[in-house]
Amino acid sequence: MQWLDVSCLLTLFILSAGAQSQNQVCTVFTEAKKDGFEAMALVGLAQNLPDSLLVDMVPLVQQAFSMGVLCCSDEPPKDCNRDVADLFQSAVCSSETLVETSNLTHCCEKTGSERTDCFVDHKAKIPRDLSFTSESPAADQCEDFKKDRKGFIERFIFRFSKRNPMLPPHVILAITKAYGEVLATCCGKEEAEAQTCFQTKKPTFQYAVRNRVNEIKALCITQNKYGDRIVKAKKLIQYSQKMPQASFPEMSSIVDKIVMTTAPCCSGDMVTCMKWRKILMDEVCGNRSVLSRVAGLKACCKEHAIDRGSCVEAMKPDAKPESLSVYYDLHTHIAQICLTFTKTPDAALAQLIYEISVRHPESSQQVILRFVKEAEQAFLRCCQREDQAGCVKTAMAGCDINKKITEEIEYYKKMCAAEATLKDDNFEKSMIVYYTRIMPQASFAQLHMVSQTLADVFHGCCNDEPNGFLLPCAEEKLTNILDAICNDYDYSSFNPRIAHCCNQSYSTRRPCFLALHPDADFTPPGLVSNTFPMGPELCTDDRKKLLLSGKRLLYGLVRHKTNITEDHLKTISANYHAMREMCCATEDHGACFTQEAPKLVSESAKLVNV
C-alpha cells in the first residue's frame, strides 16, 4: 500500500459514510482499490479484537476483500447494500476462535442494528492500554520501511487501532499518513542524517498524536459525564473565540451540529460519526454569508474534504469586528438577559458565553464557564426581583471576568517560569512529587503517565505564551488530564478528597485539585530496599531510563512520608545519584549495589523519620 492510498482511503471513509448507493460495498471497494479496502478492514477488525495477532486478521481481511469483489461482479448478492461496518462484523463473526476469545458470541448471535449496537458496546468496554511501550530504533524502522512498505503500514495500523479502539478511523488513518511522511522524509537520507532527521521530527509527531488522541478522549469523557449541555458550552466558547465575525445565531447553529456528532463519535458508532461530520462540514462550508466574514474558516473550507475538520479545530482566532466593544458590560444588558433567562435559561447563558468569548480569545474555556456559573446563580436569585440590576451587581461583586483572566494568566506564567528553570526532567519529577503527595494510593504507572503528560503540556503551552494563548492551551489540557484521572481510575480508592474533586462541576475540577494538601491519612509503606530502583541496570546513559529510575525514587520517598520536605528529597536524591556514580565506576556493579543499597536505605529512613 502506498501512502497515497491512505489519503484516498481517508476520502473514501467520508464519502462512504454518506453514501446512499444500492451497492455500498462495491462503491467503497471500487474507490479504495485492493490496498485501501484492506486497510479499512484492518482498522475495523483490530479495534474490535484487542487480543488478536496480525496473522489472525489475514483470513478475515481476505474474506472482506472477497465480498468486495463479489459485490462488484455482474450479479452482486442482495446484501451488498449493507454498510461497511456490517461487512466487518460479519468477517469477525465468521471466526469461531476469535469470537470466543474476544467474548463476542452474544453479539454475533444478533443481526442488523442490534449487532452493530452490541459491537459498539463491546468496543467501549475494551480497557485502554496503559503499559510502557518500547519502540524499535530508527535504523530498524527505516530498514523495515524500505524493505516492505505495505507490511510496515499494516503493522502500524494494526497496533495503533488495537491501542485506540474508540478512536475514529479517519483519525487513525490520518496519523498513519503523517507518520509515513516522517519515514519517507527521513529514511531516504544517509544513516547518520536519517537518525538526526528522526530525532528532530519524531518527537513533534508523537506530541501531535498524543495531543490529538487526548483531545478526542477528553471531549468524550465530558460528553459521557456531563452531557450535551457542557459540550455545547465548550464548543460555543471554542468557536466563538475562533470566529468572532460570526453572529450569535450563526454560531449557535454551527455548535448545535457539532454537538450532534459528539455522541455517535464517542460511542464507537463510526459510520454515523463520519456521516454527521460530513454533513456538518458541508453545511458550514456551504454558508457563503459566514465564509465571506470569517477568513480562517474560508481558508479551511478550501482544504481537501478530509482536512477541513482538523483545519477548523486548529484555526487561530480571526480578527475581531471593528464594531465590537472591548468589554461586555453585563449590567447594562441585565434587563434583556433576565427577560430571556426567565423563559429559556440556557439561551440566555449561551448568549452571555458568546459575548464574552468573542471578546476574550486569550481566556480558557474553564475561566469563562466559572464566570458564567456565578452569573447563573445571580440570575436565579435576582431576575424575579424588581431591582434586577442592583441585585445582580451586589451578587456578582468581586466577580470580574477580566480580573479572573489576568489572575489565571499570571499563575500559568509562573508555572512556565518554573518549567524553564527546572528544565524538562526536573519539572517532570516535581509533578510526580506533587501528585504523589495528594494521591499516594495511585500506582507508579498511573502517576508516571500523569507527570509525563503534565510536562508535555507545559512544554508545549509555554512555548505558545508569546502568542497570547497560554491560558486556553494550558488550562484546557490540564483539565483534560484531571478528567482522565477521574475517568480511567477508580478515584474512590484513592482518598475522599480526590473523590470530592472528581465529582465537582466540569469547570471547577482543576481549582479543586490545585487546592489539595498532602494526604496525611495515608498509611505509608516501609522504606525498604525495593523502594528504590538500585542495581546494575542504573549503569546506563539512556536518559529515559535514568529519568524513570529517578521518578521511582521520588515516588517511593513521598509515599513513605507525604509531607516529606523538599530539602530531604534533594539530600536523598543526591546520595542516591552519588551511589550510582560510585557503583557504576567499579568493575563489579552488582556487588557494589548489594553492599551500598542497604546503607542508603538506612540513612534515608533515619533522615526522613527524624
CSV table of N, CA and C in Angstrom, one decimal, residues 2 60 82 104 142 144 201 219 226 233 241 244 351 374 378 415 466 494 520 576 606:
chain,number,residue,atom,x,y,z
A,2,GLN,N,0.6,2.1,-0.9
A,2,GLN,CA,1.4,3.4,-0.9
A,2,GLN,C,0.7,4.4,0.0
A,60,LEU,N,-9.6,-12.8,7.7
A,60,LEU,CA,-10.8,-12.0,7.9
A,60,LEU,C,-10.7,-10.9,6.9
A,82,ARG,N,-25.5,-3.3,2.4
A,82,ARG,CA,-25.2,-3.1,3.8
A,82,ARG,C,-24.0,-2.2,3.9
A,104,LEU,N,-17.3,-12.3,22.0
A,104,LEU,CA,-18.3,-11.6,21.1
A,104,LEU,C,-19.4,-12.6,20.7
A,142,CYS,N,13.5,2.2,9.7
A,142,CYS,CA,13.8,2.6,8.3
A,142,CYS,C,14.1,1.4,7.4
A,144,ASP,N,12.9,-1.7,7.9
A,144,ASP,CA,11.6,-2.4,7.7
A,144,ASP,C,10.8,-1.6,6.7
A,201,LYS,N,12.1,15.1,14.0
A,201,LYS,CA,10.7,15.1,13.5
A,201,LYS,C,9.8,14.2,14.4
A,219,LEU,N,-13.0,15.1,25.2
A,219,LEU,CA,-14.3,15.5,24.8
A,219,LEU,C,-15.3,14.4,25.1
A,226,TYR,N,-21.0,14.8,31.7
A,226,TYR,CA,-21.8,16.0,31.9
A,226,TYR,C,-22.9,16.2,30.8
A,233,ALA,N,-21.6,24.2,25.6
A,233,ALA,CA,-21.0,25.4,26.1
A,233,ALA,C,-19.5,25.5,25.7
A,241,GLN,N,-14.5,32.1,20.0
A,241,GLN,CA,-13.2,32.7,20.0
A,241,GLN,C,-12.5,32.7,18.7
A,244,PRO,N,-15.0,35.4,15.7
A,244,PRO,CA,-15.8,36.5,16.3
A,244,PRO,C,-16.7,37.3,15.3
A,351,GLN,N,-26.0,33.1,25.2
A,351,GLN,CA,-25.7,34.5,24.7
A,351,GLN,C,-24.6,35.1,25.5
A,374,GLU,N,-21.2,31.6,38.0
A,374,GLU,CA,-21.5,32.6,39.1
A,374,GLU,C,-22.6,33.5,38.6
A,378,ALA,N,-26.5,34.3,40.2
A,378,ALA,CA,-27.0,35.7,40.4
A,378,ALA,C,-28.3,35.9,39.7
A,415,MET,N,4.2,29.1,36.4
A,415,MET,CA,4.4,27.7,36.1
A,415,MET,C,5.4,27.6,34.9
A,466,PRO,N,4.1,33.7,24.1
A,466,PRO,CA,4.2,35.0,23.4
A,466,PRO,C,3.1,35.3,22.5
A,494,PHE,N,-8.7,6.1,45.9
A,494,PHE,CA,-7.6,7.0,46.3
A,494,PHE,C,-7.8,7.6,47.7
A,520,ALA,N,-2.6,13.3,54.6
A,520,ALA,CA,-2.0,12.9,55.9
A,520,ALA,C,-2.6,11.7,56.5
A,576,TYR,N,21.6,9.2,46.5
A,576,TYR,CA,21.3,8.1,45.5
A,576,TYR,C,22.1,8.2,44.3
A,606,LYS,N,16.5,7.2,58.5
A,606,LYS,CA,16.8,8.0,59.7
A,606,LYS,C,16.5,9.5,59.4
